[in-house]
Coordinates of C-alpha atoms in Angstrom, one line a residue:
X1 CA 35.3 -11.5 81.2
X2 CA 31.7 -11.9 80.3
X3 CA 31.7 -8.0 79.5
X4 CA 34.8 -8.3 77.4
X5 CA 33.4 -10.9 75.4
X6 CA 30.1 -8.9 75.0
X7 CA 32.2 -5.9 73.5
X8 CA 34.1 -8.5 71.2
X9 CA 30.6 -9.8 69.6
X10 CA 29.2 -6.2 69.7
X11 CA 32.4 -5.0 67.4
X12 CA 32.2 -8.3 65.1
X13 CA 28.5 -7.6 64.7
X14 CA 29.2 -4.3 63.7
X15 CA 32.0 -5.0 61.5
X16 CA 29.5 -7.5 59.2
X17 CA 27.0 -4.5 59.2
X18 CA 29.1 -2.5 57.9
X19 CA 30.4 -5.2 55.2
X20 CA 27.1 -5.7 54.4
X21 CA 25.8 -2.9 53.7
X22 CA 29.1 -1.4 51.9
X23 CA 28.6 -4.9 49.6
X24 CA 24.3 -5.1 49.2
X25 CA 24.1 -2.0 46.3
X26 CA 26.7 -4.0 44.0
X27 CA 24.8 -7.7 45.1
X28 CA 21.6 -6.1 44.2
X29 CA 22.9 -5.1 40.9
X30 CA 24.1 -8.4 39.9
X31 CA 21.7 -11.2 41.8
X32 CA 18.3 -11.5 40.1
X33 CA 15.1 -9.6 42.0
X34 CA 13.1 -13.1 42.6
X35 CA 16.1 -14.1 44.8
X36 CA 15.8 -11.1 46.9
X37 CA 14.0 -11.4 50.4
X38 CA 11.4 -8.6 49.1
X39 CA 9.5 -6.5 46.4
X40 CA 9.4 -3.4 45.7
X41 CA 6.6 -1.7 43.4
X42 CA 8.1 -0.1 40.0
X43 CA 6.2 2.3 37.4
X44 CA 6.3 0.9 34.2
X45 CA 8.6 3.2 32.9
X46 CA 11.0 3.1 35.8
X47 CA 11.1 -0.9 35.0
X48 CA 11.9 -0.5 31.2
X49 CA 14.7 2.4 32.3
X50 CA 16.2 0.0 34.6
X51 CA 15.8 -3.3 32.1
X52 CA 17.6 -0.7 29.9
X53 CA 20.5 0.3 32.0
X54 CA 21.0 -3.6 32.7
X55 CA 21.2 -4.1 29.3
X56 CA 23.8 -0.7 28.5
X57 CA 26.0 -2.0 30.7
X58 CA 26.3 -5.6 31.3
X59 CA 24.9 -7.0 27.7
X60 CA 28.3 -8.2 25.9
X61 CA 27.1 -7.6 22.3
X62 CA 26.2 -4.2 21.0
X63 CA 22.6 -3.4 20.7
X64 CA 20.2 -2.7 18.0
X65 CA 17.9 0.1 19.8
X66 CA 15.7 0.3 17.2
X67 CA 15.4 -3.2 17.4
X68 CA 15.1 -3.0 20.8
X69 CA 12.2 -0.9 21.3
X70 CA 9.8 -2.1 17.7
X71 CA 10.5 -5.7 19.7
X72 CA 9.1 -4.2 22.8
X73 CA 6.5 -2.3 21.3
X74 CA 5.2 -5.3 19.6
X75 CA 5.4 -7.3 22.6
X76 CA 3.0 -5.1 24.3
X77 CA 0.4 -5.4 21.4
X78 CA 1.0 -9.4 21.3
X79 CA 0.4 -9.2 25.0
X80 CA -3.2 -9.0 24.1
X81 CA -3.4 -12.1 23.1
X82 CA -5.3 -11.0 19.1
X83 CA -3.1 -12.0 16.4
X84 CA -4.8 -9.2 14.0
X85 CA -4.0 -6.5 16.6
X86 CA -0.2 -5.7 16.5
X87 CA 2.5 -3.5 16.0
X88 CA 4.0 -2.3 12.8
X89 CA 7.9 -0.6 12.5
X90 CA 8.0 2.3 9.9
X91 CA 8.8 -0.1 7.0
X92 CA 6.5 -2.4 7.7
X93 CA 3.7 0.5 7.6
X94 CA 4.7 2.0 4.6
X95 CA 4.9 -1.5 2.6
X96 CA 1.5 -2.1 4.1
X97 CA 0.4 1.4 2.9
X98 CA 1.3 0.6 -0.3
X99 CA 0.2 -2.7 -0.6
X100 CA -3.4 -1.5 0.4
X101 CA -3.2 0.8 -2.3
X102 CA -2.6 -1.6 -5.2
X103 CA 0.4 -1.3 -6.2
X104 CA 3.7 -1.8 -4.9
X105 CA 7.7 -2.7 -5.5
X106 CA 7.5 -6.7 -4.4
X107 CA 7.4 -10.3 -6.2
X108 CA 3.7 -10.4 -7.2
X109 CA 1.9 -12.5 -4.5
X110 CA -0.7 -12.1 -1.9
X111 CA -0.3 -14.1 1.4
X112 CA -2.5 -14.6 4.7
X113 CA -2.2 -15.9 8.2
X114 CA -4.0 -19.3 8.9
X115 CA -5.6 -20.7 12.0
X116 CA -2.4 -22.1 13.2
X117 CA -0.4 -18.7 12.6
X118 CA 1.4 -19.7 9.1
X119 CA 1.9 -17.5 6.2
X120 CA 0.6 -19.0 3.3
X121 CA 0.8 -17.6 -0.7
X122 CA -3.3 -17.3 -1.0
X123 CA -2.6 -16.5 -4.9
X124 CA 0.3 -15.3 -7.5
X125 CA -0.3 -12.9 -10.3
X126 CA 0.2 -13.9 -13.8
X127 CA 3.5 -12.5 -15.4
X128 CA 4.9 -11.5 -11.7
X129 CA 8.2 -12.8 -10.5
X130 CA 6.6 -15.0 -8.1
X131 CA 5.1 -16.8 -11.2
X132 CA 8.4 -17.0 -13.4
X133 CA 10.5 -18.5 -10.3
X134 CA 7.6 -21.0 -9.3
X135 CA 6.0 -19.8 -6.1
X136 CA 2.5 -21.2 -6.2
X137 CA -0.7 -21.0 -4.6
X138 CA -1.2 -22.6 -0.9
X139 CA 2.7 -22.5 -0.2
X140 CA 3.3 -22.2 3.4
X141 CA 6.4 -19.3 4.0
X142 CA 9.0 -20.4 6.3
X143 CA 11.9 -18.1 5.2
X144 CA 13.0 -15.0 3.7
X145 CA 16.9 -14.0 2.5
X146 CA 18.1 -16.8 5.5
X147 CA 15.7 -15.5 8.6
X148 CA 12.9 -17.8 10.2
X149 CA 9.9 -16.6 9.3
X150 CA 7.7 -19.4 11.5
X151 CA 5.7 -17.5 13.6
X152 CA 6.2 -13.9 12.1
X153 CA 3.2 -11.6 12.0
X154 CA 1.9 -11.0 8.3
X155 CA 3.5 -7.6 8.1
X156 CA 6.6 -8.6 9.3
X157 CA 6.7 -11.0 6.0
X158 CA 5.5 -8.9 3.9
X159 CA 7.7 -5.9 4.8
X160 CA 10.7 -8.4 4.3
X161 CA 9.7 -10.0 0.4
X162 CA 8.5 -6.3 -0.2
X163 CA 11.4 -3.9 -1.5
X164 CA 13.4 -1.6 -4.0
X165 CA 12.6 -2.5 -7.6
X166 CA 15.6 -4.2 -9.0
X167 CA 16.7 -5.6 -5.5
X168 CA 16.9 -10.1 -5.3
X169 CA 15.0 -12.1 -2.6
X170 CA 14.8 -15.6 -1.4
X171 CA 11.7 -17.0 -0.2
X172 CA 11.6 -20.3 1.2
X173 CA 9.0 -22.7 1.5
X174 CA 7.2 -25.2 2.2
X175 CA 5.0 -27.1 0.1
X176 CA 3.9 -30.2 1.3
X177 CA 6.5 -32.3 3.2
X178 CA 9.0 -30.6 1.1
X179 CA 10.7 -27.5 1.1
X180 CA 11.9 -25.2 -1.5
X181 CA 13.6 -21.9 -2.2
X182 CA 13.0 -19.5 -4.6
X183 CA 15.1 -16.5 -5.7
X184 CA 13.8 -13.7 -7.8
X185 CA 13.9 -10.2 -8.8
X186 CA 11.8 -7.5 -7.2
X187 CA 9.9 -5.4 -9.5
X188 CA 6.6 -3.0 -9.6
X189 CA 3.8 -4.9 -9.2
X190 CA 0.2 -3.4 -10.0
X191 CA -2.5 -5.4 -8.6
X192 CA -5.6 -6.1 -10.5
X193 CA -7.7 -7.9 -8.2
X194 CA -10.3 -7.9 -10.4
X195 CA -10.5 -10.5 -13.5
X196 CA -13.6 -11.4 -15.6
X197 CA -15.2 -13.2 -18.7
X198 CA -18.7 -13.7 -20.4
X199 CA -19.7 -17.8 -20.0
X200 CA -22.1 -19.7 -22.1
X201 CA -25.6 -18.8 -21.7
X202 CA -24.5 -15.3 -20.6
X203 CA -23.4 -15.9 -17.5
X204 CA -21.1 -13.4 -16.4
X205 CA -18.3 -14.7 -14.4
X206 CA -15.6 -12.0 -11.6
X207 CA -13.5 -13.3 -9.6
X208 CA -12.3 -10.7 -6.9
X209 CA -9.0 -11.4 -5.1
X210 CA -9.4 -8.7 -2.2
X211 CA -10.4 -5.7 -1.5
X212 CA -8.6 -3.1 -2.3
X213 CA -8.6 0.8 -2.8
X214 CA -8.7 0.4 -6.8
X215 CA -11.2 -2.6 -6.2
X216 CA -13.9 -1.2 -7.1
X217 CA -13.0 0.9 -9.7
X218 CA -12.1 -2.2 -11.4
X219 CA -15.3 -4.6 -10.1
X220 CA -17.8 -1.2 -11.5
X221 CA -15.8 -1.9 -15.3
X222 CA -16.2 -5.4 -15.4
X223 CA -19.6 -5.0 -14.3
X224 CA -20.6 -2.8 -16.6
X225 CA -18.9 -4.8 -19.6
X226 CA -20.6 -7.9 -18.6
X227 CA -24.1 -6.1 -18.6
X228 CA -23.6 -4.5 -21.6
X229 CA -22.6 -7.9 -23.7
X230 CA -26.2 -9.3 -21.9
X231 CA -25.0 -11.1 -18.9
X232 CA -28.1 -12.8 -17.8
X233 CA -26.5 -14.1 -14.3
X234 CA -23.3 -13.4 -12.4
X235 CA -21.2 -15.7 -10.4
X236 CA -18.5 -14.1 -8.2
X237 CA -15.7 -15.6 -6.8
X238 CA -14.2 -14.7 -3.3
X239 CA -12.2 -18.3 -3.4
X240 CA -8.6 -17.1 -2.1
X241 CA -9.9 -13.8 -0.8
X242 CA -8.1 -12.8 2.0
X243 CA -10.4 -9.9 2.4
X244 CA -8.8 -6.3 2.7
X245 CA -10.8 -3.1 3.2
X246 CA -14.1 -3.1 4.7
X247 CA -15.3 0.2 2.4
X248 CA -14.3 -1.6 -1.0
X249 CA -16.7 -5.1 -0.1
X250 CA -19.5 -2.3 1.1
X251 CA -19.7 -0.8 -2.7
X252 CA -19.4 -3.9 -4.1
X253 CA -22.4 -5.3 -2.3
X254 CA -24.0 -2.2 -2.4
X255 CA -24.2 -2.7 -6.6
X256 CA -25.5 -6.1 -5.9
X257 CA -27.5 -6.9 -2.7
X258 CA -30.8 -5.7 -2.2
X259 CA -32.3 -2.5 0.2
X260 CA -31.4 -3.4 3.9
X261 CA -28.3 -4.2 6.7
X262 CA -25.3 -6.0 4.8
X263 CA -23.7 -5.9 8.1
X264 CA -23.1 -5.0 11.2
X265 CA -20.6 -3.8 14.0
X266 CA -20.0 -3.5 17.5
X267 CA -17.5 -1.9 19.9
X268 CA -16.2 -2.5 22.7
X269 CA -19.2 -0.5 24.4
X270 CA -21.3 -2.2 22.5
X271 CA -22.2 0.7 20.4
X272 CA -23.5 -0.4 17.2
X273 CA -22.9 0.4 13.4
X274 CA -25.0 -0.8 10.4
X275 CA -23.4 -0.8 6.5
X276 CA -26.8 -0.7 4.4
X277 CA -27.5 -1.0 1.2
X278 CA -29.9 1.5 -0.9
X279 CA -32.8 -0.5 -3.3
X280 CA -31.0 0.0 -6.1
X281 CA -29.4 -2.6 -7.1
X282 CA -28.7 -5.3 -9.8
X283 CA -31.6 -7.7 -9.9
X284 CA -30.2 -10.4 -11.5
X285 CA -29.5 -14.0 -10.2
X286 CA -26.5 -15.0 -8.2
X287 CA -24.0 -17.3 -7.3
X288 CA -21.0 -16.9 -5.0
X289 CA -18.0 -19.0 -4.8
X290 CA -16.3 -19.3 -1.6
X291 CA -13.7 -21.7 0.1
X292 CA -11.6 -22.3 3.5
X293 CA -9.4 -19.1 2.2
X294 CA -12.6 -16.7 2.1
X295 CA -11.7 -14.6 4.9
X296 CA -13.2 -11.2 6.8
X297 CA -14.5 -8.8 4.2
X298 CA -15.1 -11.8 2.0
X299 CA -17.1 -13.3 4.5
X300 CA -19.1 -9.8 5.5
X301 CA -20.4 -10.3 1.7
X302 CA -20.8 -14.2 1.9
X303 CA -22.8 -13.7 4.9
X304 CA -25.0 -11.2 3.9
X305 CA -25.7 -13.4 0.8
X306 CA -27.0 -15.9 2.9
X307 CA -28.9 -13.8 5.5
X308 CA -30.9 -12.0 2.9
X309 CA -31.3 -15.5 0.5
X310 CA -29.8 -12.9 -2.6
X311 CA -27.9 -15.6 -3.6
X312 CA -26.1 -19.5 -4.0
X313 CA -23.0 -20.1 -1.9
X314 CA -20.9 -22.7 -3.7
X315 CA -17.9 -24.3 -2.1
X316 CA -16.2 -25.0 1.0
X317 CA -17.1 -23.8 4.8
X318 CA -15.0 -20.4 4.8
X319 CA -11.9 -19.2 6.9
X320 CA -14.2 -17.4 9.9
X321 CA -12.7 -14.1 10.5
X322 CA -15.2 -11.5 12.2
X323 CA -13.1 -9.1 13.6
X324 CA -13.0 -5.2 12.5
X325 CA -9.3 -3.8 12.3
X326 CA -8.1 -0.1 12.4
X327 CA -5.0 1.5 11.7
X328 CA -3.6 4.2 13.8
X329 CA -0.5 5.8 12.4
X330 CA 2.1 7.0 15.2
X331 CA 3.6 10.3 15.2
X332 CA 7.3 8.2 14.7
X333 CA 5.4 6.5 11.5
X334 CA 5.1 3.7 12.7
X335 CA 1.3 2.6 13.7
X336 CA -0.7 0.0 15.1
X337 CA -3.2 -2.7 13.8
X338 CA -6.1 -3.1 16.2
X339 CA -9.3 -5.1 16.3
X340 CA -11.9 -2.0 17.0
X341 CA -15.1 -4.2 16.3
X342 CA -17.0 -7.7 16.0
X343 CA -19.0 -7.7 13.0
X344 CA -22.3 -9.0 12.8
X345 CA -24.0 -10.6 9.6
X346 CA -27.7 -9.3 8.9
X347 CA -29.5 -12.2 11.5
X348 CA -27.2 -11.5 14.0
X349 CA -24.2 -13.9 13.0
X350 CA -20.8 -13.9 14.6
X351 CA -18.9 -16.2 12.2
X352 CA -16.0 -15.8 14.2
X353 CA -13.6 -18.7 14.5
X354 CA -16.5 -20.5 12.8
X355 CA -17.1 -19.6 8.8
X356 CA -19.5 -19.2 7.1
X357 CA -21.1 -22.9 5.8
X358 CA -22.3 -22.6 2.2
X359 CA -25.8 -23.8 0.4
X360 CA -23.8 -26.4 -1.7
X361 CA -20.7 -27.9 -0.6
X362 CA -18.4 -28.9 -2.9
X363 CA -14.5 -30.0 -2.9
X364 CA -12.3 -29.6 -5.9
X365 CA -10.8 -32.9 -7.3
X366 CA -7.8 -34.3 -5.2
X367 CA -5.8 -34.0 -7.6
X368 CA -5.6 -30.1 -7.8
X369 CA -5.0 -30.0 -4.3
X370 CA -2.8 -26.5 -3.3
X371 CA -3.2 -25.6 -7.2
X372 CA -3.8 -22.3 -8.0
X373 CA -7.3 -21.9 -9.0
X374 CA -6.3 -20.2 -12.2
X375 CA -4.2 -23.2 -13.1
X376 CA -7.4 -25.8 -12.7
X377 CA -9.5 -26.1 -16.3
X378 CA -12.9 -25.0 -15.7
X379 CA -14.3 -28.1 -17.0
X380 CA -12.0 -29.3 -14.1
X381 CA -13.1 -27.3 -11.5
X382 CA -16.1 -28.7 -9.8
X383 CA -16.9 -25.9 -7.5
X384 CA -17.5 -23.5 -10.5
X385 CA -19.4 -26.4 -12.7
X386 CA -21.6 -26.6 -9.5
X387 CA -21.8 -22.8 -9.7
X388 CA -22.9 -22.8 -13.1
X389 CA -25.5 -25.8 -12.4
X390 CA -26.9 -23.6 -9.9
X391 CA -27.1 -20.5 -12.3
X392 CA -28.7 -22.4 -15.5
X393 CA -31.3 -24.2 -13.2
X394 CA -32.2 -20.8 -12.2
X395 CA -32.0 -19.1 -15.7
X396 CA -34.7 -21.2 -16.6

């Protein structure tokens, strides 16, 4: 009997094996790994081909692949935890091509990426259509054409306001505890980042609102209009300067800051990389205007301002971005954003995170809080009455 019952068990036994194993291939399928009794090692690739073959088969939507893999891609690069190294689709590189450039098929503003991670409007060009629908200076971007913008990388915004000539756009947002929309026209927009006037007492005043490939081209013009009418001093203002290329601030500064290291760099094996300046120069006093939305190559001239005493810095502490940036352009066209350096002002300086602090501080009146600086009357704005205190006292 006891042998009988023995054979009995045995055959159950093997009966559930047999179940079991015929049933565990299509349980592992559909049961989640971290349930699962044990782990097995996967290559990275193997992972995203299996992730992939999940999604194929059992994801009830259809799927964007392109999507798909730019949202992976730029997962990877956020995985790295520096907001200014990421990921750019094709689109988003070519508008961010252009932009660099100068000129480019948009609304007419320039925008940046606080602290916090908002998209804010650091200016708006005169006669753009940003201007004509009523975008202003220091709105915060929350939406474009109906998507949620809050928390996009700065490409990803700007690929979606930029577009054909011709083409409509909404932009929402928010200014103050309000928000607004906007709808406008796209057109060609050149940039002139450069803008500048003869004072009194032949003080030459350029205001710079990035860096740019044309940037210079334009500063070198004004510059040499201003000298030939007898400009006696020069203020420049980086106010709203979002920065931009790191060759266009180095010709600039080179014009105007004396013999020595306007900066330097270093890698990630700490090899190091000085920007100097020749001793030719021009020799003539100067003032620099900066505020919290003086950022990166802004702050590479700021600080060497400082560090070599060349100059006043009027203003407000400035945004604190010391990282170096390169662009690699995939095979695909698409390409990647990546901090490549810390830069260094000429003591030794990492302004990072921190800004730059300047000589005299000065806020602009409450009341033109989040205007555009172009919309404030001189006589109005304090920072660039201080900067022309500054100049006369030393003029005399």
């Amino acid at each position: 009997m006891k042998r009988k019952d023995f054979w009995k068990g045995f055959g159950v036994a093997l009966a559930l094996v047999v179940v079991l194993n015929l049933a565990w291939k299509p349980i592992c399928r559909a049961i989640p790994w971290h349930v699962l009794p044990f782990e097995i090692s996967m290559s990275k690739d193997a992972k995203v081909d299996m992730i992939q073959s999940y999604l194929d088969k059992y994801y009830v939507e259809d799927i964007d692949q392109g999507k798909l893999e730019d949202t992976l891609f730029a997962g990877m690069l956020a995985g790295v935890g520096d907001k200014y190294t990421y990921y750019m689709p094709k689109e988003n590189l070519r508008q961010y091509l252009t932009n660099t450039n100068g000129n480019f098929d948009g609304v007419g503003i320039e925008i940046y990426t606080t602290q916090d991670g908002e998209v804010v409007i650091s200016s708006v060009m005169p006669g753009q259509p940003a201007e004509t629908a009523g975008l202003q200076a220091g709105d915060v971007i929350i939406g474009v054409d109906g998507e949620d913008m809050k928390g996009k990388l700065l490409s990803d915004v700007a690929a979606k306001i930029h577009g054909e000539k011709g083409t409509a756009v909404t932009i929402r947002v928010q200014r103050g505890d309000e928000e607004k929309e906007f709808t406008m026209e796209r057109a060609t927009v050149e940039v002139e980042s450069v803008s500048s006037r003869m004072m009194e007492n032949k003080i030459g005043y350029i205001s710079i609102s990035g860096f740019k490939e044309n940037t210079y081209s334009q500063f070198k013009e004004a510059l040499t209009a201003l000298q030939k009418d007898g400009m006696k001093g020069l203020i420049l203002d980086l106010r709203d300067n979002p920065g931009g290329l790191v060759r266009s601030v180095y010709e600039i500064g080179d014009e105007l800051l004396p013999e020595g290291t306007m900066v330097y760099t270093l890698d990630k094996k700490q090899n190091r990389n000085d920007l100097k300046c020749d001793e030719k120069y021009l020799d003539i006093p100067l003032v620099v205007l900066v505020n919290e939305n003086s950022a990166s190559a802004s702050e590479i001239f700021a600080g060497a301002v400082k560090d070599t005493g060349r100059g006043t810095l009027v203003g407000n502490q400035t945004f604190g971005k010391g990282l170096v940036q390169r662009l690699f352009v995939l095979p695909d066209g698409s390409g990647l954003n990546v901090t490549v350096q810390k830069y260094y002002t000429p003591n030794g300086t990492s302004i990072h995170g921190v800004g730059i602090e300047p000589d005299e501080k000065v806020e602009l009146p409450e009341a033109y809080s989040g205007t555009p600086l172009t919309e404030i009357p001189a006589e109005q704005d304090t920072q660039l009455q201080k900067g022309l205190q500054v100049m006369e006292e030393q003029l005399k």
